[in-house]
Amino acid sequence: MRRILVSLVFLTSLIYLSGCASNKNLTDTSTGNIPDWYTNIPHDPNYFFATNSQTSRDMQMAVDKATVGARANIARQVQTKLSSLQKRFRQEVGTSDSSQLLSQFTEVTKNVTDETMSGSHVSKQKVLKDKNAFRAYVLVEYPVGAANKALMKQLKQNNHLYTRFKASQAYKQLDKEVKQYDQWKKNQAQQGQPQAQNSNQ
Amino acid sequence: MQKGLLIFILILLPLNCYSQVYKNWFIHPSQINCSEISVGYAMHSYFKDTTAIKTAFNNACRRFAENEQVRISGGQAFWATGIGTFDMGNNLKETYDTSLVKSYEHTFKIIDTLREGNFVAVLSGNKGCNPQSKVFLKTRIEISKNPNWINNPPESKQYYYAVGIAPRYYYEKSSWEQAEKSARIQLASSISIYVEVLNRMQSFSDEATENSIENQDIAVTLQNVQIVSRWVDKSDDFYYVLMRMRK
């Protein structure tokens, strides 16, 4: 009985010590801890999503690099969307109408892409130890409606362009998307409660 | 003797490993039913604990002034190339009214203290603040019980949420301060951020390389920022702070 007990104490101490030792072992990316959302980027017609991963010996720098990279990626997506809208508007207006209008439109879309993004946020993040550095993974999202609203606001500042644009099909599509966004925001407001709680895993 | 050994095993087995113990008010400050509370940090004092507590109280008042209203301005830029992303500079700064610190030192009181290793924390609040007894209970930080928010910040129509993260530094105080700062900057970025991307394509015979300069600027004033939760990931030694601000 005594021997068994001594063995048990020895084993328990071993487990105890090994548990403590594991505290020092940092998670490595080679162990397959890459987050699922990084490889399977979410898709939603109402949001722009962008993931990014960066390394640095400084943790904050890794997180910052990844976040800035993801936001830059979103800015490129917004640019692509606005370019297609611009293309449609150009097709409708035609070259004979007014080249000045087109240049104004180009100016407007360029401003939106380079301007402020309100409501873009890090929706998921994970930091892992990668050899002697930190690797940060981030997923940034930006509501499409917010980008559309910013564009509409810019357009309204130019009366002449806005009047012409209002008559186009491109406007109808943009207006529809803005209205959908407003409705979505209204629905969110009616739901009342936060979507996520600080629940434990 | 044998009974004693058995009890020793039974106690030791579930613990498995050393885990840090904090108080509920430190881990879940949002549970405190007072409008004006703040947690301050300090290093353990080798001479007298009162010195550390006094420093932590001053830190709590400073922190409260900062969370009441802070202006975050500046930007950071990176050069993204095929072989990696390089830091081009950062001039982010936080500005707050430091003259308020003295006034909070007169209107606030120390409600509770916490000492864990070389770290001292103080819960302070306005003189009428009397939190429920449950906030003074101890919470054990254990591996495999990481809260969901550390990787998935909550989303709400009422609040902006942000998670700040910091590695383990020699002084735990520095880790918590860094995590808070990181959360504040993320919070400001969620509200409004100016993004500029300059792409450059280069072609050499058949090969094309692309690099870009990515710049972000922030100029946001945060008001009534609240710390919702804190957490230490024991497996990686990362410190997390969940922060929020009303929309």
Coordinates of C-alpha atoms in Angstrom, one line a residue:
Chain A
M1 CA 0.0 0.0 0.0
R2 CA 2.8 2.4 1.0
R3 CA 4.7 1.7 -2.2
I4 CA 1.6 2.3 -4.3
L5 CA 1.0 5.6 -2.5
V6 CA 4.6 6.7 -3.0
S7 CA 4.3 5.8 -6.7
L8 CA 1.1 7.8 -6.9
V9 CA 2.7 10.8 -5.3
F10 CA 5.6 10.6 -7.7
L11 CA 3.3 10.3 -10.7
T12 CA 1.1 13.2 -9.5
S13 CA 4.2 15.4 -9.0
L14 CA 5.3 14.4 -12.5
I15 CA 2.0 15.4 -14.1
Y16 CA 2.0 18.6 -12.0
L17 CA 5.4 19.6 -13.2
S18 CA 4.8 18.6 -16.8
G19 CA 1.6 20.8 -16.7
C20 CA 3.6 23.7 -15.5
A21 CA 6.3 23.2 -18.1
S22 CA 3.7 23.3 -20.8
N23 CA 3.0 26.9 -19.9
K24 CA 6.3 27.9 -21.4
N25 CA 5.7 26.1 -24.7
L26 CA 4.1 28.6 -27.0
T27 CA 1.7 27.6 -29.7
D28 CA 3.5 27.1 -32.9
T29 CA 2.0 27.6 -36.4
S30 CA 3.5 24.3 -37.4
T31 CA 1.2 22.5 -35.1
G32 CA -1.7 23.4 -37.4
N33 CA -3.2 26.2 -35.4
I34 CA -3.9 28.4 -38.4
P35 CA -7.5 29.7 -37.8
D36 CA -10.2 28.3 -40.1
W37 CA -11.5 31.7 -41.0
Y38 CA -8.1 32.6 -42.4
T39 CA -8.2 29.9 -45.1
N40 CA -12.0 30.0 -45.6
I41 CA -12.7 33.7 -45.8
P42 CA -16.3 34.4 -45.0
H43 CA -18.6 35.5 -47.9
D44 CA -21.5 37.9 -47.4
P45 CA -22.8 40.3 -50.1
N46 CA -23.3 42.9 -47.4
Y47 CA -19.7 43.0 -46.2
F48 CA -16.2 43.3 -47.5
F49 CA -13.9 40.8 -45.8
A50 CA -10.1 40.6 -45.8
T51 CA -7.7 38.5 -43.9
N52 CA -4.0 39.1 -43.4
S53 CA -1.2 37.5 -41.6
Q54 CA 2.1 39.0 -40.6
T55 CA 5.1 38.2 -38.4
S56 CA 7.3 40.3 -36.3
R57 CA 9.5 39.9 -33.2
D58 CA 7.3 42.5 -31.6
M59 CA 3.7 41.3 -31.0
Q60 CA 2.1 44.7 -31.5
M61 CA 3.9 45.2 -34.7
A62 CA 2.7 41.9 -36.0
V63 CA -0.9 42.8 -35.1
D64 CA -0.6 46.3 -36.6
K65 CA 1.0 45.0 -39.9
A66 CA -1.8 42.4 -40.3
T67 CA -4.6 44.9 -39.5
V68 CA -3.2 47.6 -41.8
G69 CA -2.7 45.0 -44.6
A70 CA -6.3 43.7 -44.2
R71 CA -7.7 47.2 -44.3
A72 CA -5.6 48.0 -47.4
N73 CA -7.0 44.9 -49.0
I74 CA -10.6 46.1 -48.2
A75 CA -9.7 49.5 -49.7
R76 CA -8.7 47.7 -53.0
Q77 CA -12.0 45.7 -52.9
V78 CA -13.9 49.0 -52.5
Q79 CA -11.9 50.4 -55.4
T80 CA -12.8 47.4 -57.6
K81 CA -16.5 47.8 -56.8
L82 CA -16.5 51.5 -57.5
S83 CA -14.6 51.0 -60.7
S84 CA -17.3 48.6 -62.0
L85 CA -20.0 51.2 -61.0
Q86 CA -18.0 53.9 -62.8
K87 CA -17.7 51.7 -65.9
R88 CA -21.5 51.2 -66.0
F89 CA -22.0 54.9 -65.6
R90 CA -19.5 55.6 -68.4
Q91 CA -21.4 53.2 -70.7
E92 CA -24.7 54.9 -70.0
V93 CA -23.5 58.5 -70.3
G94 CA -21.4 57.8 -73.4
T95 CA -18.5 59.8 -74.6
S96 CA -20.7 62.4 -76.4
D97 CA -22.5 63.5 -73.3
S98 CA -19.9 65.1 -71.2
S99 CA -16.3 64.1 -70.5
Q100 CA -16.3 66.6 -67.6
L101 CA -19.0 64.5 -65.9
L102 CA -16.9 61.4 -66.2
S103 CA -13.8 63.0 -64.8
Q104 CA -15.9 64.3 -61.9
F105 CA -17.2 60.8 -61.3
T106 CA -13.6 59.5 -61.3
E107 CA -12.6 62.1 -58.8
V108 CA -15.5 61.1 -56.5
T109 CA -14.8 57.4 -56.5
K110 CA -11.1 58.1 -56.0
N111 CA -11.9 60.2 -53.0
V112 CA -14.0 57.5 -51.5
T113 CA -11.3 54.8 -51.9
D114 CA -8.7 57.0 -50.3
E115 CA -11.0 58.4 -47.6
T116 CA -12.2 57.4 -44.3
M117 CA -13.6 54.0 -43.6
S118 CA -16.1 54.1 -40.8
G119 CA -17.3 50.9 -39.3
S120 CA -14.4 48.7 -40.5
H121 CA -13.3 46.5 -37.6
V122 CA -11.3 43.5 -36.6
S123 CA -13.9 40.8 -36.3
K124 CA -11.5 37.9 -35.6
Q125 CA -7.9 37.8 -34.5
K126 CA -5.4 35.2 -33.4
V127 CA -1.7 35.5 -32.3
L128 CA 0.6 32.6 -32.4
K129 CA 4.3 32.1 -31.7
D130 CA 6.1 31.4 -35.0
K131 CA 9.7 30.3 -34.1
N132 CA 11.3 33.4 -32.5
A133 CA 8.6 35.7 -33.7
F134 CA 4.9 36.4 -33.3
R135 CA 2.4 35.7 -36.1
A136 CA -0.8 37.6 -36.1
Y137 CA -3.9 36.6 -38.1
V138 CA -6.7 39.1 -38.5
L139 CA -10.0 39.2 -40.3
V140 CA -11.3 42.7 -40.9
E141 CA -14.8 43.4 -42.1
Y142 CA -16.4 46.5 -43.6
P143 CA -20.1 46.9 -44.4
V144 CA -20.7 47.4 -48.1
G145 CA -23.5 49.7 -47.2
A146 CA -21.2 52.0 -45.4
A147 CA -19.0 52.3 -48.5
N148 CA -22.0 53.0 -50.7
K149 CA -23.3 55.6 -48.3
A150 CA -19.9 57.3 -48.3
L151 CA -20.0 57.4 -52.1
M152 CA -23.6 58.8 -52.2
K153 CA -22.5 61.5 -49.7
Q154 CA -19.7 62.5 -52.0
L155 CA -21.9 62.5 -55.1
K156 CA -24.5 64.7 -53.4
Q157 CA -21.9 67.4 -52.8
N158 CA -21.7 67.9 -56.6
N159 CA -25.2 69.0 -57.7
H160 CA -24.6 68.8 -61.5
L161 CA -23.1 65.3 -61.3
Y162 CA -25.7 64.1 -58.9
T163 CA -28.6 65.2 -61.1
R164 CA -27.1 63.4 -64.1
F165 CA -26.1 60.3 -62.1
K166 CA -29.6 60.1 -60.5
A167 CA -31.1 59.4 -64.0
S168 CA -28.7 56.5 -64.6
Q169 CA -29.2 52.7 -63.9
A170 CA -25.9 52.8 -61.9
Y171 CA -27.6 55.2 -59.5
K172 CA -30.6 52.9 -59.2
Q173 CA -28.4 50.0 -58.2
L174 CA -26.4 52.1 -55.7
D175 CA -29.6 53.6 -54.2
K176 CA -31.1 50.1 -53.8
E177 CA -28.0 49.0 -52.0
V178 CA -28.0 52.0 -49.7
K179 CA -31.7 51.5 -48.9
Q180 CA -31.0 47.8 -48.1
Y181 CA -28.2 48.9 -45.8
D182 CA -30.4 51.4 -44.0
Q183 CA -33.1 48.7 -43.6
W184 CA -30.5 46.3 -42.3
K185 CA -29.3 48.9 -39.8
K186 CA -32.9 49.5 -38.8
N187 CA -33.5 45.8 -38.2
Q188 CA -30.3 45.6 -36.2
A189 CA -31.6 48.5 -34.0
Q190 CA -34.9 46.7 -33.4
Q191 CA -33.2 43.5 -32.4
G192 CA -31.9 45.4 -29.4
Q193 CA -29.4 43.0 -27.8
P194 CA -25.8 42.6 -28.6
Q195 CA -25.1 39.7 -31.0
A196 CA -22.3 38.2 -29.0
Q197 CA -21.8 37.8 -25.3
N198 CA -18.6 37.3 -23.4
S199 CA -19.3 33.6 -23.2
N200 CA -16.6 31.1 -22.3
Q201 CA -15.7 28.5 -24.8
Chain B
M1 CA 0.1 9.4 7.1
Q2 CA -1.5 7.5 4.2
K3 CA -4.7 9.6 4.5
G4 CA -2.6 12.7 4.4
L5 CA -0.9 11.5 1.2
L6 CA -4.2 10.7 -0.4
I7 CA -5.6 14.1 0.4
F8 CA -2.4 15.6 -1.1
I9 CA -2.9 13.7 -4.3
L10 CA -6.6 14.6 -4.5
I11 CA -5.8 18.3 -4.1
L12 CA -2.9 18.3 -6.5
L13 CA -4.4 16.3 -9.4
P14 CA -7.2 18.7 -10.4
L15 CA -4.9 21.7 -10.1
N16 CA -2.3 20.0 -12.4
C17 CA -0.5 23.2 -12.7
Y18 CA 0.1 26.5 -11.1
S19 CA -2.6 29.0 -12.2
Q20 CA -2.8 32.7 -11.4
V21 CA -5.5 34.0 -9.1
Y22 CA -7.1 37.3 -9.6
K23 CA -10.2 38.9 -8.1
N24 CA -13.5 39.2 -10.0
W25 CA -13.3 43.0 -10.2
F26 CA -10.0 42.7 -12.0
I27 CA -11.1 40.0 -14.5
H28 CA -14.7 41.3 -15.0
P29 CA -14.7 45.0 -14.1
S30 CA -18.0 45.5 -16.0
Q31 CA -19.8 43.5 -13.3
I32 CA -19.2 46.3 -10.8
N33 CA -22.4 48.3 -10.2
C34 CA -20.8 51.7 -9.9
S35 CA -20.7 54.3 -12.6
E36 CA -17.2 55.5 -11.8
I37 CA -14.6 52.8 -11.2
S38 CA -11.0 52.4 -12.3
V39 CA -8.3 49.8 -11.9
G40 CA -4.8 50.9 -11.5
Y41 CA -1.6 48.9 -11.7
A42 CA 1.8 49.1 -10.0
M43 CA 4.9 47.0 -9.5
H44 CA 5.3 45.2 -6.2
S45 CA 7.3 47.4 -3.8
Y46 CA 10.2 45.8 -2.0
F47 CA 10.1 48.3 0.9
K48 CA 6.5 48.8 1.8
D49 CA 3.2 47.6 0.2
T50 CA 1.6 51.0 0.9
T51 CA 4.0 52.6 -1.6
A52 CA 2.8 50.2 -4.4
I53 CA -0.8 50.7 -3.4
K54 CA -0.4 54.5 -3.5
T55 CA 1.2 54.3 -6.9
A56 CA -1.5 51.9 -8.2
F57 CA -4.2 54.3 -6.9
N58 CA -2.6 57.2 -8.7
N59 CA -2.4 55.0 -11.8
A60 CA -6.1 54.2 -11.5
C61 CA -7.0 57.9 -11.4
R62 CA -4.8 58.5 -14.4
R63 CA -6.4 55.6 -16.2
F64 CA -9.9 57.0 -15.4
A65 CA -9.0 60.4 -16.8
E66 CA -7.7 58.7 -19.9
N67 CA -10.7 56.5 -20.4
E68 CA -13.1 59.5 -19.8
Q69 CA -11.8 61.3 -22.9
V70 CA -8.7 60.6 -24.9
R71 CA -7.7 61.9 -28.4
I72 CA -6.0 59.3 -30.5
S73 CA -4.2 60.8 -33.5
G74 CA -1.5 60.0 -35.9
G75 CA -0.8 57.2 -38.3
Q76 CA 1.3 54.4 -39.3
A77 CA 2.6 53.2 -42.6
F78 CA 4.0 49.9 -44.0
W79 CA 5.8 48.9 -47.1
A80 CA 4.4 45.6 -48.3
T81 CA 6.7 43.7 -50.7
G82 CA 7.0 40.1 -51.9
I83 CA 9.5 39.3 -49.2
G84 CA 7.7 40.8 -46.3
T85 CA 6.1 43.9 -44.8
F86 CA 8.3 46.6 -43.4
D87 CA 7.5 49.3 -40.9
M88 CA 7.8 52.8 -42.3
G89 CA 7.0 54.7 -39.2
N90 CA 4.4 55.4 -36.6
N91 CA 3.4 58.6 -35.0
L92 CA 0.3 57.5 -33.1
K93 CA -0.2 59.4 -29.9
E94 CA -2.8 59.6 -27.1
T95 CA -3.7 62.9 -25.5
Y96 CA -5.8 63.4 -22.4
D97 CA -6.4 65.9 -19.8
T98 CA -3.9 65.2 -17.0
S99 CA -5.2 68.0 -14.8
L100 CA -8.2 65.7 -14.0
V101 CA -5.9 63.2 -12.3
K102 CA -5.5 65.3 -9.2
S103 CA -9.2 65.9 -8.9
Y104 CA -10.0 62.2 -9.1
E105 CA -7.4 61.6 -6.4
H106 CA -9.6 63.6 -4.1
T107 CA -13.0 62.2 -5.2
F108 CA -11.9 58.5 -5.5
K109 CA -11.2 56.0 -2.8
I110 CA -9.4 52.7 -2.7
I111 CA -12.1 49.9 -2.6
D112 CA -9.9 46.8 -2.8
T113 CA -6.4 45.7 -3.6
L114 CA -4.8 42.7 -5.3
R115 CA -1.3 41.4 -5.1
E116 CA -0.2 38.6 -7.4
G117 CA 3.5 38.0 -7.7
N118 CA 5.3 41.2 -8.5
F119 CA 2.1 42.9 -9.5
V120 CA -0.2 45.1 -7.5
A121 CA -3.6 46.3 -8.6
V122 CA -6.1 48.6 -6.9
L123 CA -9.8 49.0 -7.5
S124 CA -10.8 52.5 -6.9
G125 CA -14.1 54.3 -7.4
N126 CA -16.1 57.3 -6.3
K127 CA -16.8 57.6 -2.6
G128 CA -20.3 56.4 -2.9
C129 CA -19.4 53.2 -4.6
N130 CA -20.1 50.0 -2.7
P131 CA -19.8 47.0 -5.0
Q132 CA -21.5 43.7 -4.3
S133 CA -19.5 41.1 -2.4
K134 CA -19.3 38.8 -5.4
V135 CA -16.8 41.1 -7.2
F136 CA -14.3 40.5 -4.4
L137 CA -14.3 36.8 -4.9
K138 CA -11.2 35.2 -6.4
T139 CA -11.0 33.9 -9.9
R140 CA -8.5 31.3 -11.0
I141 CA -7.1 31.7 -14.5
E142 CA -6.8 28.3 -16.0
I143 CA -5.6 26.8 -19.2
S144 CA -8.3 25.6 -21.6
K145 CA -10.9 28.0 -20.2
N146 CA -10.0 30.9 -22.5
P147 CA -13.1 33.1 -23.1
N148 CA -14.4 33.3 -26.6
W149 CA -13.9 37.1 -26.9
I150 CA -10.1 36.8 -27.0
N151 CA -10.3 35.7 -30.7
N152 CA -13.8 36.9 -31.6
P153 CA -14.6 40.4 -30.3
P154 CA -18.3 40.8 -29.5
E155 CA -20.5 42.8 -31.9
S156 CA -23.3 45.0 -30.8
K157 CA -25.4 47.8 -32.1
Q158 CA -24.9 49.7 -28.8
Y159 CA -21.2 49.4 -28.4
Y160 CA -17.9 49.4 -30.3
Y161 CA -15.8 46.5 -29.0
A162 CA -12.1 46.0 -29.3
V163 CA -9.6 43.5 -28.0
G164 CA -6.1 44.5 -27.0
I165 CA -3.3 42.0 -26.7
A166 CA 0.1 42.1 -25.2
P167 CA 2.9 39.6 -24.6
R168 CA 4.3 38.8 -21.2
Y169 CA 6.8 41.5 -20.1
Y170 CA 9.0 41.3 -17.0
Y171 CA 6.6 43.5 -15.1
E172 CA 3.0 42.4 -15.5
K173 CA 1.9 46.0 -15.2
S174 CA 3.5 46.7 -18.6
S175 CA 1.6 43.9 -20.2
W176 CA -1.7 45.1 -19.0
E177 CA -0.9 48.7 -20.0
Q178 CA 0.2 47.7 -23.5
A179 CA -3.0 45.5 -23.9
E180 CA -5.1 48.5 -23.0
K181 CA -3.3 50.9 -25.3
S182 CA -3.7 48.4 -28.2
A183 CA -7.4 48.0 -27.5
R184 CA -7.9 51.8 -27.4
I185 CA -6.2 52.2 -30.8
Q186 CA -8.3 49.4 -32.3
L187 CA -11.4 51.0 -30.9
A188 CA -10.5 54.3 -32.5
S189 CA -9.8 52.5 -35.8
S190 CA -13.3 50.9 -35.8
I191 CA -14.9 54.3 -35.5
S192 CA -13.0 56.1 -38.2
I193 CA -9.8 55.5 -40.1
Y194 CA -8.3 57.0 -43.2
V195 CA -6.8 54.4 -45.5
E196 CA -4.4 55.1 -48.4
V197 CA -2.9 52.5 -50.5
L198 CA -0.3 53.1 -53.2
N199 CA 0.3 50.1 -55.5
R200 CA 3.4 49.8 -57.6
M201 CA 3.8 47.1 -60.3
Q202 CA 7.2 46.4 -61.8
S203 CA 7.9 44.1 -64.7
F204 CA 11.3 42.6 -65.5
S205 CA 11.1 40.5 -68.7
D206 CA 8.4 37.9 -67.8
E207 CA 8.3 38.5 -64.1
A208 CA 6.1 41.1 -62.5
T209 CA 6.5 42.2 -58.9
E210 CA 4.1 44.2 -56.9
N211 CA 4.6 46.2 -53.8
S212 CA 2.5 48.8 -52.0
I213 CA 2.7 51.4 -49.4
E214 CA -0.1 51.2 -47.0
N215 CA -0.9 54.1 -44.8
Q216 CA -3.5 54.7 -42.1
D217 CA -4.4 57.8 -40.2
I218 CA -6.5 58.1 -37.1
A219 CA -8.0 61.3 -35.6
V220 CA -10.6 60.1 -33.1
T221 CA -11.7 61.2 -29.7
L222 CA -12.8 58.3 -27.5
Q223 CA -15.2 59.0 -24.6
N224 CA -16.3 56.9 -21.6
V225 CA -14.3 53.9 -22.6
Q226 CA -15.0 50.9 -20.4
I227 CA -12.9 47.8 -19.8
V228 CA -15.3 44.9 -19.9
S229 CA -12.9 42.0 -19.2
R230 CA -9.3 41.0 -18.8
W231 CA -7.7 37.6 -19.4
V232 CA -4.3 35.9 -19.4
D233 CA -3.9 33.0 -21.8
K234 CA -1.7 30.8 -19.7
S235 CA -0.7 28.5 -22.5
D236 CA 1.0 31.4 -24.5
D237 CA 1.4 34.0 -21.8
F238 CA -0.6 36.6 -23.7
Y239 CA -2.5 39.3 -21.9
Y240 CA -5.9 40.4 -23.3
V241 CA -8.2 43.3 -22.5
L242 CA -11.7 43.7 -23.9
M243 CA -12.8 47.3 -24.2
R244 CA -16.0 49.0 -25.3
M245 CA -17.4 52.4 -26.0
R246 CA -21.0 53.4 -26.6
K247 CA -21.9 54.1 -30.3

